[in-house]
Short mmCIF file of N, CA, C and O in Angstrom, two decimals:
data_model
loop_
_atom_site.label_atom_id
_atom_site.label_comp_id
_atom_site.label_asym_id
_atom_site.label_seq_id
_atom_site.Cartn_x
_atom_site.Cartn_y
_atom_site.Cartn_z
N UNK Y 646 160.25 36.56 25.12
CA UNK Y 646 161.63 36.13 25.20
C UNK Y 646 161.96 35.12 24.10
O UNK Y 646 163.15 34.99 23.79
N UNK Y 647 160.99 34.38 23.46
CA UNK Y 647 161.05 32.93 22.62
C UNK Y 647 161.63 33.79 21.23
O UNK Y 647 162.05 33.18 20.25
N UNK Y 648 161.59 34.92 21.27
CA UNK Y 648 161.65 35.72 19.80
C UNK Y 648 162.92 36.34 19.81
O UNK Y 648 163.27 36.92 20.84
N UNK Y 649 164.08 36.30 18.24
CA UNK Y 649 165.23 36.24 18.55
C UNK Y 649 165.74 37.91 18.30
O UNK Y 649 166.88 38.32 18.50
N UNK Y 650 164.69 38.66 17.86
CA UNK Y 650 165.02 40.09 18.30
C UNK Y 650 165.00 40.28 19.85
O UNK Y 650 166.14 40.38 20.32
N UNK Y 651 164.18 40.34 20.59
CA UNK Y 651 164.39 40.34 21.83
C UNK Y 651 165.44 40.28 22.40
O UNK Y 651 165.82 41.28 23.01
N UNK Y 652 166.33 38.95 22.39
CA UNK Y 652 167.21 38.20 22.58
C UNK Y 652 168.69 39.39 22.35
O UNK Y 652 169.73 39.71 22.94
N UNK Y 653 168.11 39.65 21.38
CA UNK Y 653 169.63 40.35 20.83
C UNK Y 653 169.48 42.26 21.59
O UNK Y 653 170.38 43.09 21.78
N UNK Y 654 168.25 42.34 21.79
CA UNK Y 654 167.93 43.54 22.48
C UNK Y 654 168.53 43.80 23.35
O UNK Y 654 169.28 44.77 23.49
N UNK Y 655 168.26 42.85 24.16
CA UNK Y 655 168.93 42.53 25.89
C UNK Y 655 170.28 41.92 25.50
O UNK Y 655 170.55 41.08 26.36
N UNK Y 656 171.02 41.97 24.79
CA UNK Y 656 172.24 41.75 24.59
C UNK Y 656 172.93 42.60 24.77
O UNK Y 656 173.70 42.74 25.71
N UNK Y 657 172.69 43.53 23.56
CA UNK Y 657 173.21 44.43 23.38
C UNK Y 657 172.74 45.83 24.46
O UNK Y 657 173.68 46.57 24.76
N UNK Y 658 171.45 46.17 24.99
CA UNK Y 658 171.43 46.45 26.20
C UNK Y 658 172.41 46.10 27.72
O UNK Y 658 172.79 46.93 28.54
N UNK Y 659 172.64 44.68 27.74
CA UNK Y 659 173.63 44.41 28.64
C UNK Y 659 175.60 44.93 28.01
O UNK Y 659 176.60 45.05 28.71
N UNK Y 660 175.50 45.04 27.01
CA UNK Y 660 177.06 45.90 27.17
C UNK Y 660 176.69 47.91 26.98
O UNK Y 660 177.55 48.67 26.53
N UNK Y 661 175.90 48.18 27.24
CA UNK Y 661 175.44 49.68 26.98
C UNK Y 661 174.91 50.15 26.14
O UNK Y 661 174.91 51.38 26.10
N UNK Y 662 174.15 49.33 25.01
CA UNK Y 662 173.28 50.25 24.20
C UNK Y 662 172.21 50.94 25.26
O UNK Y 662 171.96 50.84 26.46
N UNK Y 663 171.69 51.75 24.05
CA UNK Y 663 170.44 52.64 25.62
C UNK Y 663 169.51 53.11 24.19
O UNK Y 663 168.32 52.84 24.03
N UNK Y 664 170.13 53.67 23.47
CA UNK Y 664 169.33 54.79 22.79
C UNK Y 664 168.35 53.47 21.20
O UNK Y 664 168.63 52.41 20.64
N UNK Y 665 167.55 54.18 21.17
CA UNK Y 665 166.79 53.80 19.69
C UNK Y 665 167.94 53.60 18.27
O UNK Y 665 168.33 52.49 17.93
N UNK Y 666 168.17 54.32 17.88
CA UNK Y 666 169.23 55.08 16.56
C UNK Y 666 170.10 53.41 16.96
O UNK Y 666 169.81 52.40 16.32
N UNK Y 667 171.19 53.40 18.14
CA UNK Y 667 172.17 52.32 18.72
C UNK Y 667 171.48 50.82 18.27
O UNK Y 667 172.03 49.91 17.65
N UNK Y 668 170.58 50.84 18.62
CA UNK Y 668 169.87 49.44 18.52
C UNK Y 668 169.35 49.34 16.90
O UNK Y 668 169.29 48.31 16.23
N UNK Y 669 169.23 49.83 16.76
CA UNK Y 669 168.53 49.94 15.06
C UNK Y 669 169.99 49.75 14.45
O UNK Y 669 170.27 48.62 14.06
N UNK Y 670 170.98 50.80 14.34
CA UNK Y 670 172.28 50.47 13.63
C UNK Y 670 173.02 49.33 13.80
O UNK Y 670 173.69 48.71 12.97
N UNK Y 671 172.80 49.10 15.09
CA UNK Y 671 173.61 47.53 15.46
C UNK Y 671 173.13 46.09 14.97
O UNK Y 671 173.79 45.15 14.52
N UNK Y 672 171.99 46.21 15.17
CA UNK Y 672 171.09 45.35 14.67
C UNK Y 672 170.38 44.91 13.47
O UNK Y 672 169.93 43.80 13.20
N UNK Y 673 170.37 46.36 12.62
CA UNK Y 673 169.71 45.69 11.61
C UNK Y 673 168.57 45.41 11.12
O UNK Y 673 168.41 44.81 10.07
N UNK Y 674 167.37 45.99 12.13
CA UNK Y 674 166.45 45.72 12.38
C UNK Y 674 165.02 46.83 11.61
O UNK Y 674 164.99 48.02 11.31
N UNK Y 675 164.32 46.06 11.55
CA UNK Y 675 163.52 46.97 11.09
C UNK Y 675 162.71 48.19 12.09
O UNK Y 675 162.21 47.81 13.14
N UNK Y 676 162.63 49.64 11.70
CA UNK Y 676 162.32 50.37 12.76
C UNK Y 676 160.77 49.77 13.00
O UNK Y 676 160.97 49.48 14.18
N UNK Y 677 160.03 49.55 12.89
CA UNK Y 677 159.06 49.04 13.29
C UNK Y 677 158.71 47.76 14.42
O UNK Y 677 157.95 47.86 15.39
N UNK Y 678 159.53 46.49 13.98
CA UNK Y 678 159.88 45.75 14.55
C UNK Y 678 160.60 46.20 15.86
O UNK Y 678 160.44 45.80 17.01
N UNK Y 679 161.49 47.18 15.33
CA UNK Y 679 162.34 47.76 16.86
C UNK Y 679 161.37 48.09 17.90
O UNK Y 679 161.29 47.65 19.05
N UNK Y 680 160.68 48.92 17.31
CA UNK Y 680 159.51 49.90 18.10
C UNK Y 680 158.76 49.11 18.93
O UNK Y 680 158.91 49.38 20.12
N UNK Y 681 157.87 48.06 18.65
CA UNK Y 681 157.28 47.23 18.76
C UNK Y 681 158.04 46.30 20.10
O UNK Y 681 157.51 46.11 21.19
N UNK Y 682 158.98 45.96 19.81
CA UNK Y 682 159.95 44.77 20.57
C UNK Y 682 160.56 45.75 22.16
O UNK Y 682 160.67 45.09 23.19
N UNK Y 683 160.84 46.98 22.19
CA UNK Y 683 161.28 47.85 22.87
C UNK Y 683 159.63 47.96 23.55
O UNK Y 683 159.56 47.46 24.68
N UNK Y 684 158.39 48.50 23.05
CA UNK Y 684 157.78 48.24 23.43
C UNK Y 684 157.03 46.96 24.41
O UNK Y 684 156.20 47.08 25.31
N UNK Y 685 157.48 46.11 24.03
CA UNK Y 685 156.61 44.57 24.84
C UNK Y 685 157.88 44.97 25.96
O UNK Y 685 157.49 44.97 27.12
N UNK Y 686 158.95 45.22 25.82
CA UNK Y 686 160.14 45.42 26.95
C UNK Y 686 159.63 46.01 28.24
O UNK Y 686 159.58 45.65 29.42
N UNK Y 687 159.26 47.05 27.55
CA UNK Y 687 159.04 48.58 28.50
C UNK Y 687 157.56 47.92 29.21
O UNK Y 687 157.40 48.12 30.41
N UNK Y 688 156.76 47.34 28.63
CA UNK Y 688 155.27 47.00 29.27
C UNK Y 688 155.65 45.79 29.95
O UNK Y 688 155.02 45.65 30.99
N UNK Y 689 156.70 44.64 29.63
CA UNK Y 689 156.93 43.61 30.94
C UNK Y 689 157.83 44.17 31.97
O UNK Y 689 158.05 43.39 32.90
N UNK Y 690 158.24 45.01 32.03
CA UNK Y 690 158.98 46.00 33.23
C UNK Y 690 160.57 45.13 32.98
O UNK Y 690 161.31 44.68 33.85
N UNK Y 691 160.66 45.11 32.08
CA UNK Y 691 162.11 44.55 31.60
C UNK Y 691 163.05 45.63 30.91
O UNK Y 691 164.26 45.68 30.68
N UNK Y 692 162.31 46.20 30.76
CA UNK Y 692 163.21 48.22 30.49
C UNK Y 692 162.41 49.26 30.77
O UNK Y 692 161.18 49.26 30.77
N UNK Y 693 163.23 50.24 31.04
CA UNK Y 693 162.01 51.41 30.72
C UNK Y 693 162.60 52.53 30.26
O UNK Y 693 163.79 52.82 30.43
N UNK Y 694 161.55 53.36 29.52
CA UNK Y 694 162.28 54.43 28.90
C UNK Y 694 162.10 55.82 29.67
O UNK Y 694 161.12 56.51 29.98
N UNK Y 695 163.89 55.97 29.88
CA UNK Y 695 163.79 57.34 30.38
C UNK Y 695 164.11 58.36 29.79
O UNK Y 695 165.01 58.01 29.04
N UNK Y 696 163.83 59.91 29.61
CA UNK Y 696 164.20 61.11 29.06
C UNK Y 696 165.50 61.12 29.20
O UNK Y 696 165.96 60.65 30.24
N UNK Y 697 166.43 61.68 28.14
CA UNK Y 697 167.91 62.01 28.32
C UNK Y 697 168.06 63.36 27.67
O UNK Y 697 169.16 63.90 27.56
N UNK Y 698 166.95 63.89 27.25
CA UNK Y 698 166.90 65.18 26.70
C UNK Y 698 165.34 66.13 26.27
O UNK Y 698 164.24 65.65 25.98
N UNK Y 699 165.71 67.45 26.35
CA UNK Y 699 164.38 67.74 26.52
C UNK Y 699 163.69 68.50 25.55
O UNK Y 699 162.48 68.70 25.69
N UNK Y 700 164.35 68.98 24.49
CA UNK Y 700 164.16 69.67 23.24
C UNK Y 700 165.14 69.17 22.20
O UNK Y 700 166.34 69.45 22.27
N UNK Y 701 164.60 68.39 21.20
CA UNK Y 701 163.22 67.59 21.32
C UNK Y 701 163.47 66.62 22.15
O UNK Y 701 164.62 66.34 22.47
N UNK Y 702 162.24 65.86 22.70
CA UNK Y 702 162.05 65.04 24.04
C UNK Y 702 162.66 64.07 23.39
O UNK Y 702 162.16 63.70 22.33
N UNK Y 703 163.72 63.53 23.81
CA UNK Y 703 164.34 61.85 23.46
C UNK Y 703 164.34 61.26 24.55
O UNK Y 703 164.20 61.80 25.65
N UNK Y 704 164.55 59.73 24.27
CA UNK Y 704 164.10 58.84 25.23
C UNK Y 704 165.92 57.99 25.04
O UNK Y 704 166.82 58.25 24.25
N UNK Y 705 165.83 57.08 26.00
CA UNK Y 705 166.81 55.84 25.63
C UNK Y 705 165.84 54.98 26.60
O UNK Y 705 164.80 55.30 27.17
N UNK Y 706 166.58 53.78 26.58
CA UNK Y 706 166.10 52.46 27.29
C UNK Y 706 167.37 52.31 28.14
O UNK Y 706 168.57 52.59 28.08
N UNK Y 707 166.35 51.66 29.07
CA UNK Y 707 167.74 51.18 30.47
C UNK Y 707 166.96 49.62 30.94
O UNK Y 707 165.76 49.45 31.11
N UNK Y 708 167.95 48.70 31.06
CA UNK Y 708 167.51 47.80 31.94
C UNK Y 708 166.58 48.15 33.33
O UNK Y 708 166.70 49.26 33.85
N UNK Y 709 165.69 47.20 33.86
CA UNK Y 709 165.38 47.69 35.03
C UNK Y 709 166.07 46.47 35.90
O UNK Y 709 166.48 45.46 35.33
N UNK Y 710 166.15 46.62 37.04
CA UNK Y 710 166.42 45.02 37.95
C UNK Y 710 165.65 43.74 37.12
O UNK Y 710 166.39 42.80 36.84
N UNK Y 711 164.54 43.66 36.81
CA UNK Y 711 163.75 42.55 36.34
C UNK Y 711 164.87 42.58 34.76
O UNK Y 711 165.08 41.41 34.47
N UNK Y 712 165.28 43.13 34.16
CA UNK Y 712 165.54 43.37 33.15
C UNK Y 712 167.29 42.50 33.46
O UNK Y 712 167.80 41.61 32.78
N UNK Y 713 167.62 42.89 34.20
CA UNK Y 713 169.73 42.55 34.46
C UNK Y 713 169.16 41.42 35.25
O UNK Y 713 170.00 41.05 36.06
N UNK Y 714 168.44 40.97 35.29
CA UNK Y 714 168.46 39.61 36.33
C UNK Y 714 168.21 38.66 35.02
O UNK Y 714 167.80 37.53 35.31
N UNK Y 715 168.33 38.86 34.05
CA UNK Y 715 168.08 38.09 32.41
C UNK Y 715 169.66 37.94 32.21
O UNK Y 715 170.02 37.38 31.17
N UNK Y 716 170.38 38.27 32.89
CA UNK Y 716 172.07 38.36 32.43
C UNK Y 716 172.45 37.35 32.72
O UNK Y 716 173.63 37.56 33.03
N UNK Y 717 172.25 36.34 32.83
CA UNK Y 717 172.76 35.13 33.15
C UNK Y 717 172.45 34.35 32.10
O UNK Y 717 173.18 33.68 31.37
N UNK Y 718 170.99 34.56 32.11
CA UNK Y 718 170.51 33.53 30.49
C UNK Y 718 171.59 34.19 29.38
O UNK Y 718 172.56 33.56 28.95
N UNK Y 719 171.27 35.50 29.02
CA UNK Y 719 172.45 35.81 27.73
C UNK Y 719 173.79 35.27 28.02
O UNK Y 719 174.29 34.43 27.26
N UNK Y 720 174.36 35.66 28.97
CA UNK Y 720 175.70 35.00 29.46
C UNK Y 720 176.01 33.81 28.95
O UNK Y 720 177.07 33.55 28.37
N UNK Y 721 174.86 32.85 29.20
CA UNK Y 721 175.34 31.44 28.85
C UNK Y 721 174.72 31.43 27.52
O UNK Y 721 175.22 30.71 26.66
N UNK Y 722 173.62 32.22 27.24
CA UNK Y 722 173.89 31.69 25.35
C UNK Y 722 175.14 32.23 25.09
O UNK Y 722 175.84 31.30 24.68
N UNK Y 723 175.85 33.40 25.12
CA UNK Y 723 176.96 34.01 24.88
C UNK Y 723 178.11 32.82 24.87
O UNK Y 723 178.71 32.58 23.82
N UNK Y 724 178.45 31.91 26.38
CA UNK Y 724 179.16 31.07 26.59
C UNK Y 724 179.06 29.98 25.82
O UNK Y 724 180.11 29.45 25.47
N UNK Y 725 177.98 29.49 25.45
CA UNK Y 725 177.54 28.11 24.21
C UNK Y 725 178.44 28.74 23.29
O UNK Y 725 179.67 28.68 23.22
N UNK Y 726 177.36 29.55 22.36
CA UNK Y 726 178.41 30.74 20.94
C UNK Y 726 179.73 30.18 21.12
O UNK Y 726 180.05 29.18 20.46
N UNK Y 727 180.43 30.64 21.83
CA UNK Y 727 181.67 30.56 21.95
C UNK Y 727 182.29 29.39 21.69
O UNK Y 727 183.04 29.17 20.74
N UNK Y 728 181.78 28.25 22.99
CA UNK Y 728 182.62 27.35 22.95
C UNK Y 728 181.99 26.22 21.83
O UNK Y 728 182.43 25.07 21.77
N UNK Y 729 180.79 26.78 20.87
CA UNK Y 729 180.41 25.93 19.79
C UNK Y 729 180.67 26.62 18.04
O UNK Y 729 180.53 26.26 16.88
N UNK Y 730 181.00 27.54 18.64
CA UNK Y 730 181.23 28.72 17.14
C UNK Y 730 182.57 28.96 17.09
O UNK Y 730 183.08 29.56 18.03
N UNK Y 731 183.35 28.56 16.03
CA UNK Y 731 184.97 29.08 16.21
C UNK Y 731 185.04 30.19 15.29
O UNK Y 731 184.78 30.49 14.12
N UNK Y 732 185.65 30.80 16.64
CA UNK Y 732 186.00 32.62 15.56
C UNK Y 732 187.51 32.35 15.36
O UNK Y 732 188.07 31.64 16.19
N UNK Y 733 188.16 32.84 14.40
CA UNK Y 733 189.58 32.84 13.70
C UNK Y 733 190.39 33.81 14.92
O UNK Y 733 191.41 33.27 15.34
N UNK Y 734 189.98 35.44 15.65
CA UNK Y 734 190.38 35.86 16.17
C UNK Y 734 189.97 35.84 17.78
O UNK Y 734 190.32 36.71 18.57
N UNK Y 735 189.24 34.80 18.08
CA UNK Y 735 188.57 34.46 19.42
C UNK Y 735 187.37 35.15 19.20
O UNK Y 735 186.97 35.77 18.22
N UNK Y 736 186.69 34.86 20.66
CA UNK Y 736 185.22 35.23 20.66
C UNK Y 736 185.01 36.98 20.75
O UNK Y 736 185.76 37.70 21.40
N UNK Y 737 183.84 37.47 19.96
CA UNK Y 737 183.81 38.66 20.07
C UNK Y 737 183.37 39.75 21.63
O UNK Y 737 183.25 40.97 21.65
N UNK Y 738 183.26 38.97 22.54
CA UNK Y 738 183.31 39.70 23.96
C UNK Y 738 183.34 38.77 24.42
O UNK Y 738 182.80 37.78 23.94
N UNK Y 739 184.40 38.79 26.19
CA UNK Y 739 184.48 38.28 27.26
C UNK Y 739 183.52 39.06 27.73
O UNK Y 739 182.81 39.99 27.34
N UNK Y 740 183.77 38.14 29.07
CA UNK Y 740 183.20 38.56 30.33
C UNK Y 740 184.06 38.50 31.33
O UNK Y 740 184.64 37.43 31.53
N UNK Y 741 184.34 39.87 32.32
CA UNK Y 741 185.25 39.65 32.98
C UNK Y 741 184.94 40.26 34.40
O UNK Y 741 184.46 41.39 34.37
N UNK Y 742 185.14 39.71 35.59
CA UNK Y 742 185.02 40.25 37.37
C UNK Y 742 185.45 41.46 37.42
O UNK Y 742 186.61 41.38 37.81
N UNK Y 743 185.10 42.83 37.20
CA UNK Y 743 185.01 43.99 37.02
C UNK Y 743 186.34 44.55 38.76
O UNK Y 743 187.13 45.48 38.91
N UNK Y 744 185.89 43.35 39.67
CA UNK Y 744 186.87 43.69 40.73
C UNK Y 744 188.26 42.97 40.86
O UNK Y 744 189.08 43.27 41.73
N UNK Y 745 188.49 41.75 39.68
CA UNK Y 745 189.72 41.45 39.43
C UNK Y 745 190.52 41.13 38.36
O UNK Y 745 191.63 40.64 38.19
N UNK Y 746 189.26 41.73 37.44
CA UNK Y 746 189.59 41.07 35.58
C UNK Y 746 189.45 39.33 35.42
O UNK Y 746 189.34 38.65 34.40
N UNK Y 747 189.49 39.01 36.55
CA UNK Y 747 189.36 36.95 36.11
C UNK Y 747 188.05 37.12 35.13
O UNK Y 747 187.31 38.10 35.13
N UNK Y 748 187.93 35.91 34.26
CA UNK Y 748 187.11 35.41 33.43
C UNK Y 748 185.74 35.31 33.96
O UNK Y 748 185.81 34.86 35.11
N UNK Y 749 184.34 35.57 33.55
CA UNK Y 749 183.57 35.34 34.19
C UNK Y 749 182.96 34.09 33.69
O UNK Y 749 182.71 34.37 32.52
N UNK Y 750 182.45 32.42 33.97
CA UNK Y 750 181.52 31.49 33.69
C UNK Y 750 180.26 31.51 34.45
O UNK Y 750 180.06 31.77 35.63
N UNK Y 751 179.53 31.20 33.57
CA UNK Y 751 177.97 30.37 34.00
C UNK Y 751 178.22 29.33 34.27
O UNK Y 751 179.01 28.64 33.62
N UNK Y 752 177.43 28.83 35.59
CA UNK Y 752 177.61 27.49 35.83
C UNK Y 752 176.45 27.26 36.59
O UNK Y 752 175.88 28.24 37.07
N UNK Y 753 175.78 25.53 36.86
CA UNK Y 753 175.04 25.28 37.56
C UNK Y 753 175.33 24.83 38.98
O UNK Y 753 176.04 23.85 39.21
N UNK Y 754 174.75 25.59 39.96
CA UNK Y 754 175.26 25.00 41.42
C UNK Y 754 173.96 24.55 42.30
O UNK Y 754 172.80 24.83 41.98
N UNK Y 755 174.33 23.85 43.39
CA UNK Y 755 173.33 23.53 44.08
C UNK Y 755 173.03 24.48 45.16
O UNK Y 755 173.93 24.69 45.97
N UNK Y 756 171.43 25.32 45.35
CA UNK Y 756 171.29 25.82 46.45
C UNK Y 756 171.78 25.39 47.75
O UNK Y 756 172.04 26.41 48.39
N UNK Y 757 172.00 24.43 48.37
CA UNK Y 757 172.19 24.11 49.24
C UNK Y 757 173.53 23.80 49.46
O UNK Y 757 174.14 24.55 50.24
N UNK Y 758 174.10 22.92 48.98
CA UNK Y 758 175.26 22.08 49.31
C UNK Y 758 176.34 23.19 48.52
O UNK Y 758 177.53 22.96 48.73
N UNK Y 759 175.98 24.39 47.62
CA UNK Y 759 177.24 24.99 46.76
C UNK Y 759 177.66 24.36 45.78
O UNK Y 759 178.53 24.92 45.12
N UNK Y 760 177.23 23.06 45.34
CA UNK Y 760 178.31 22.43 44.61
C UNK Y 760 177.77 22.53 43.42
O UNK Y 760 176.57 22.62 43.15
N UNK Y 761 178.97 22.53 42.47
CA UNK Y 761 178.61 23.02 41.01
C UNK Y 761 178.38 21.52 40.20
O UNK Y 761 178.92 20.42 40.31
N UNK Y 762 177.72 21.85 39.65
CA UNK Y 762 176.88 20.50 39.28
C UNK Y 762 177.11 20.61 37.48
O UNK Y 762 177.38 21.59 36.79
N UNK Y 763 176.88 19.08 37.07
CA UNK Y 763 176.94 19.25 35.42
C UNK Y 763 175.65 19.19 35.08
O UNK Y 763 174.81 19.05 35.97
N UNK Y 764 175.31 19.27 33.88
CA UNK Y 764 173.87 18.62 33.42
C UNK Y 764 173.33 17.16 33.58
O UNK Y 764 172.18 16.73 33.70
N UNK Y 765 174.50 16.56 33.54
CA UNK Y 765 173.56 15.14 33.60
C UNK Y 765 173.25 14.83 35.39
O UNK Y 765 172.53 13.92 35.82
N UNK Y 766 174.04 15.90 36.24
CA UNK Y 766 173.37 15.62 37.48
C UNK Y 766 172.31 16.11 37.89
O UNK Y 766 171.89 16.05 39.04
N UNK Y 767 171.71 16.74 36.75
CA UNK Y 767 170.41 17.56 37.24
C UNK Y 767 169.14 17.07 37.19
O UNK Y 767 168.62 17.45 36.15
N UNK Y 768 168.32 16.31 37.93
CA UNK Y 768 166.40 16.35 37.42
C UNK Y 768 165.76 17.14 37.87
O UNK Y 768 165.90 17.50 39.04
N UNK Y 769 164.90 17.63 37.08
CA UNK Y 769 163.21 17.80 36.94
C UNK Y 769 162.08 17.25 37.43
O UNK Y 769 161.72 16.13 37.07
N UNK Y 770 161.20 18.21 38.56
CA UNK Y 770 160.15 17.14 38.56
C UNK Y 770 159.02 18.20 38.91
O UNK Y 770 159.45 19.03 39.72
N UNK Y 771 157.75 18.39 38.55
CA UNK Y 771 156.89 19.27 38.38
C UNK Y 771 156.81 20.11 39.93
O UNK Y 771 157.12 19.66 41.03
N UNK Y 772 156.36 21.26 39.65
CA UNK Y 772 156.82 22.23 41.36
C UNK Y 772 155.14 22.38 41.55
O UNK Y 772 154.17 21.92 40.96
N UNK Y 773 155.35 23.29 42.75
CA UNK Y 773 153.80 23.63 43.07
C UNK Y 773 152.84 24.05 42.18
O UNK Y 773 151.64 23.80 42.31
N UNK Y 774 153.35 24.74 41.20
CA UNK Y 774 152.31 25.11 40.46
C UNK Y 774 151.98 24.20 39.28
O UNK Y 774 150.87 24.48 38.82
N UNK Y 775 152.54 23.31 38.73
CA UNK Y 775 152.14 22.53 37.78
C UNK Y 775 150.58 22.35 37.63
O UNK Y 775 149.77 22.31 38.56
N UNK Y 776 150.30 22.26 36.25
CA UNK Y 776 148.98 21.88 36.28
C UNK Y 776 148.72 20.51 35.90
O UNK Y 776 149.78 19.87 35.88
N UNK Y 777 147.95 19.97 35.67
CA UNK Y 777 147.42 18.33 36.26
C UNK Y 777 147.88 18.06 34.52
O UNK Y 777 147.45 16.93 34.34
N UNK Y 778 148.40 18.43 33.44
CA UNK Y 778 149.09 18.22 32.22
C UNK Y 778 150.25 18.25 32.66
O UNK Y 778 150.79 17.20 32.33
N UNK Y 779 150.96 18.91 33.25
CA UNK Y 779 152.12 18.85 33.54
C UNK Y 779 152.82 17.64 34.80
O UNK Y 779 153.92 17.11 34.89
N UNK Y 780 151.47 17.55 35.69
CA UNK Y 780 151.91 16.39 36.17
C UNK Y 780 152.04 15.13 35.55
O UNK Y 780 152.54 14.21 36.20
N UNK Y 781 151.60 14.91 34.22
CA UNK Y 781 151.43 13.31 33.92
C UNK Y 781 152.68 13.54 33.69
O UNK Y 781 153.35 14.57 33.76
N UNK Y 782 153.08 11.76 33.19
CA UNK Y 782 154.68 11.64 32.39
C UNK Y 782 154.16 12.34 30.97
O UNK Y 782 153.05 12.57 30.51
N UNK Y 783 155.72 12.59 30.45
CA UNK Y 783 156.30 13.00 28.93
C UNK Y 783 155.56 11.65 28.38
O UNK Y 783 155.71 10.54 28.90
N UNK Y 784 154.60 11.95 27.05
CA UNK Y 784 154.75 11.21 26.09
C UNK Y 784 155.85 10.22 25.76
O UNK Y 784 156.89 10.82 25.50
N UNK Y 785 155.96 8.83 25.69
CA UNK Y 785 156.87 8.16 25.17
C UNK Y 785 156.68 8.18 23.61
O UNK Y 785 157.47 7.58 22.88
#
C-alpha cells in the first residue's frame, strides 16, 4: 500500500477500471510495473482476476470486499487533494450518496458516543498487539 502505483490502482479501480489495457492507458505506467502491482493485488486478496472472455482468455480485475473496504482511505486522500490542490474548474471527481446525490465526506467519529470528532481530539495509545518497542515512549 506504501507504494504510489498501488494507490492510484485502487483509485481508479474504485470508479470502474477493471481491465489491464484501462489501467495502463490511464496511468501511464509501465506494463511491467502494472503486471507486477496487479499481481501483489490479486495475491493480498485485494482483487482478483476474473475471465470476461474466452477466445482469447482475457482477464479484468475486480475489487474483492477486502479490496472496497480501502475506499475510505482513497476517499480521504481524494478529499485532502481537493481541499489542498486548487483546480481552476473544481475538483476532478465528487463523491456523491448514490440514494440522494448529497455530497459524500470522510470524517472521524466515535464508536461509541457517534460523535464526529476532529484530529486534535483524537489519541493513540498502543493496542493488544503492540510489541514491547512499541510500548516504550516516542523518542524525544
Amino acid at each position: 500500500m506504501g507504494e504510489r502505483w498501488t494507490i492510484l490502482i485502487l483509485r481508479d479501480a474504485l470508479i470502474g477500471v477493471r481491465r489491464f489495457d484501462q489501467f495502463l492507458n490511464r496511468l501511464g505506467i509501465a506494463r511491467n510495473v502494472l503486471t507486477d502491482r496487479l499481481n501483489r493485488l490479486v495475491d493480498n486478496g485485494i482483487m482478483e482476476r476474473v475471465a470476461y472472455q474466452e477466445r482469447p482468455l482475457r482477464h479484468e480485475y475486480q475489487l474483492t470486499r477486502k479490496g472496497l473496504e480501502l475506499s475510505p482511505v482513497i476517499f480521504t486522500l481524494m478529499e485532502w487533494g481537493d481541499r489542498y490542490i486548487s483546480y481552476e474548474d473544481g475538483p476532478p471527481r465528487v463523491l456523491e450518496h448514490a440514494g440522494c446525490g448529497g455530497h459524500v465526506v470522510t470524517q472521524l467519529a466515535c464508536e461509541d458516543c457517534a460523535r464526529p470528532l476532529v484530529v486534535d481530539e483524537v489519541t493513540n495509545r498502543p493496542g493488544p498487539g503492540a510489541t514491547a518497542q512499541q510500548l516504550s515512549p516516542a523518542a524525544t
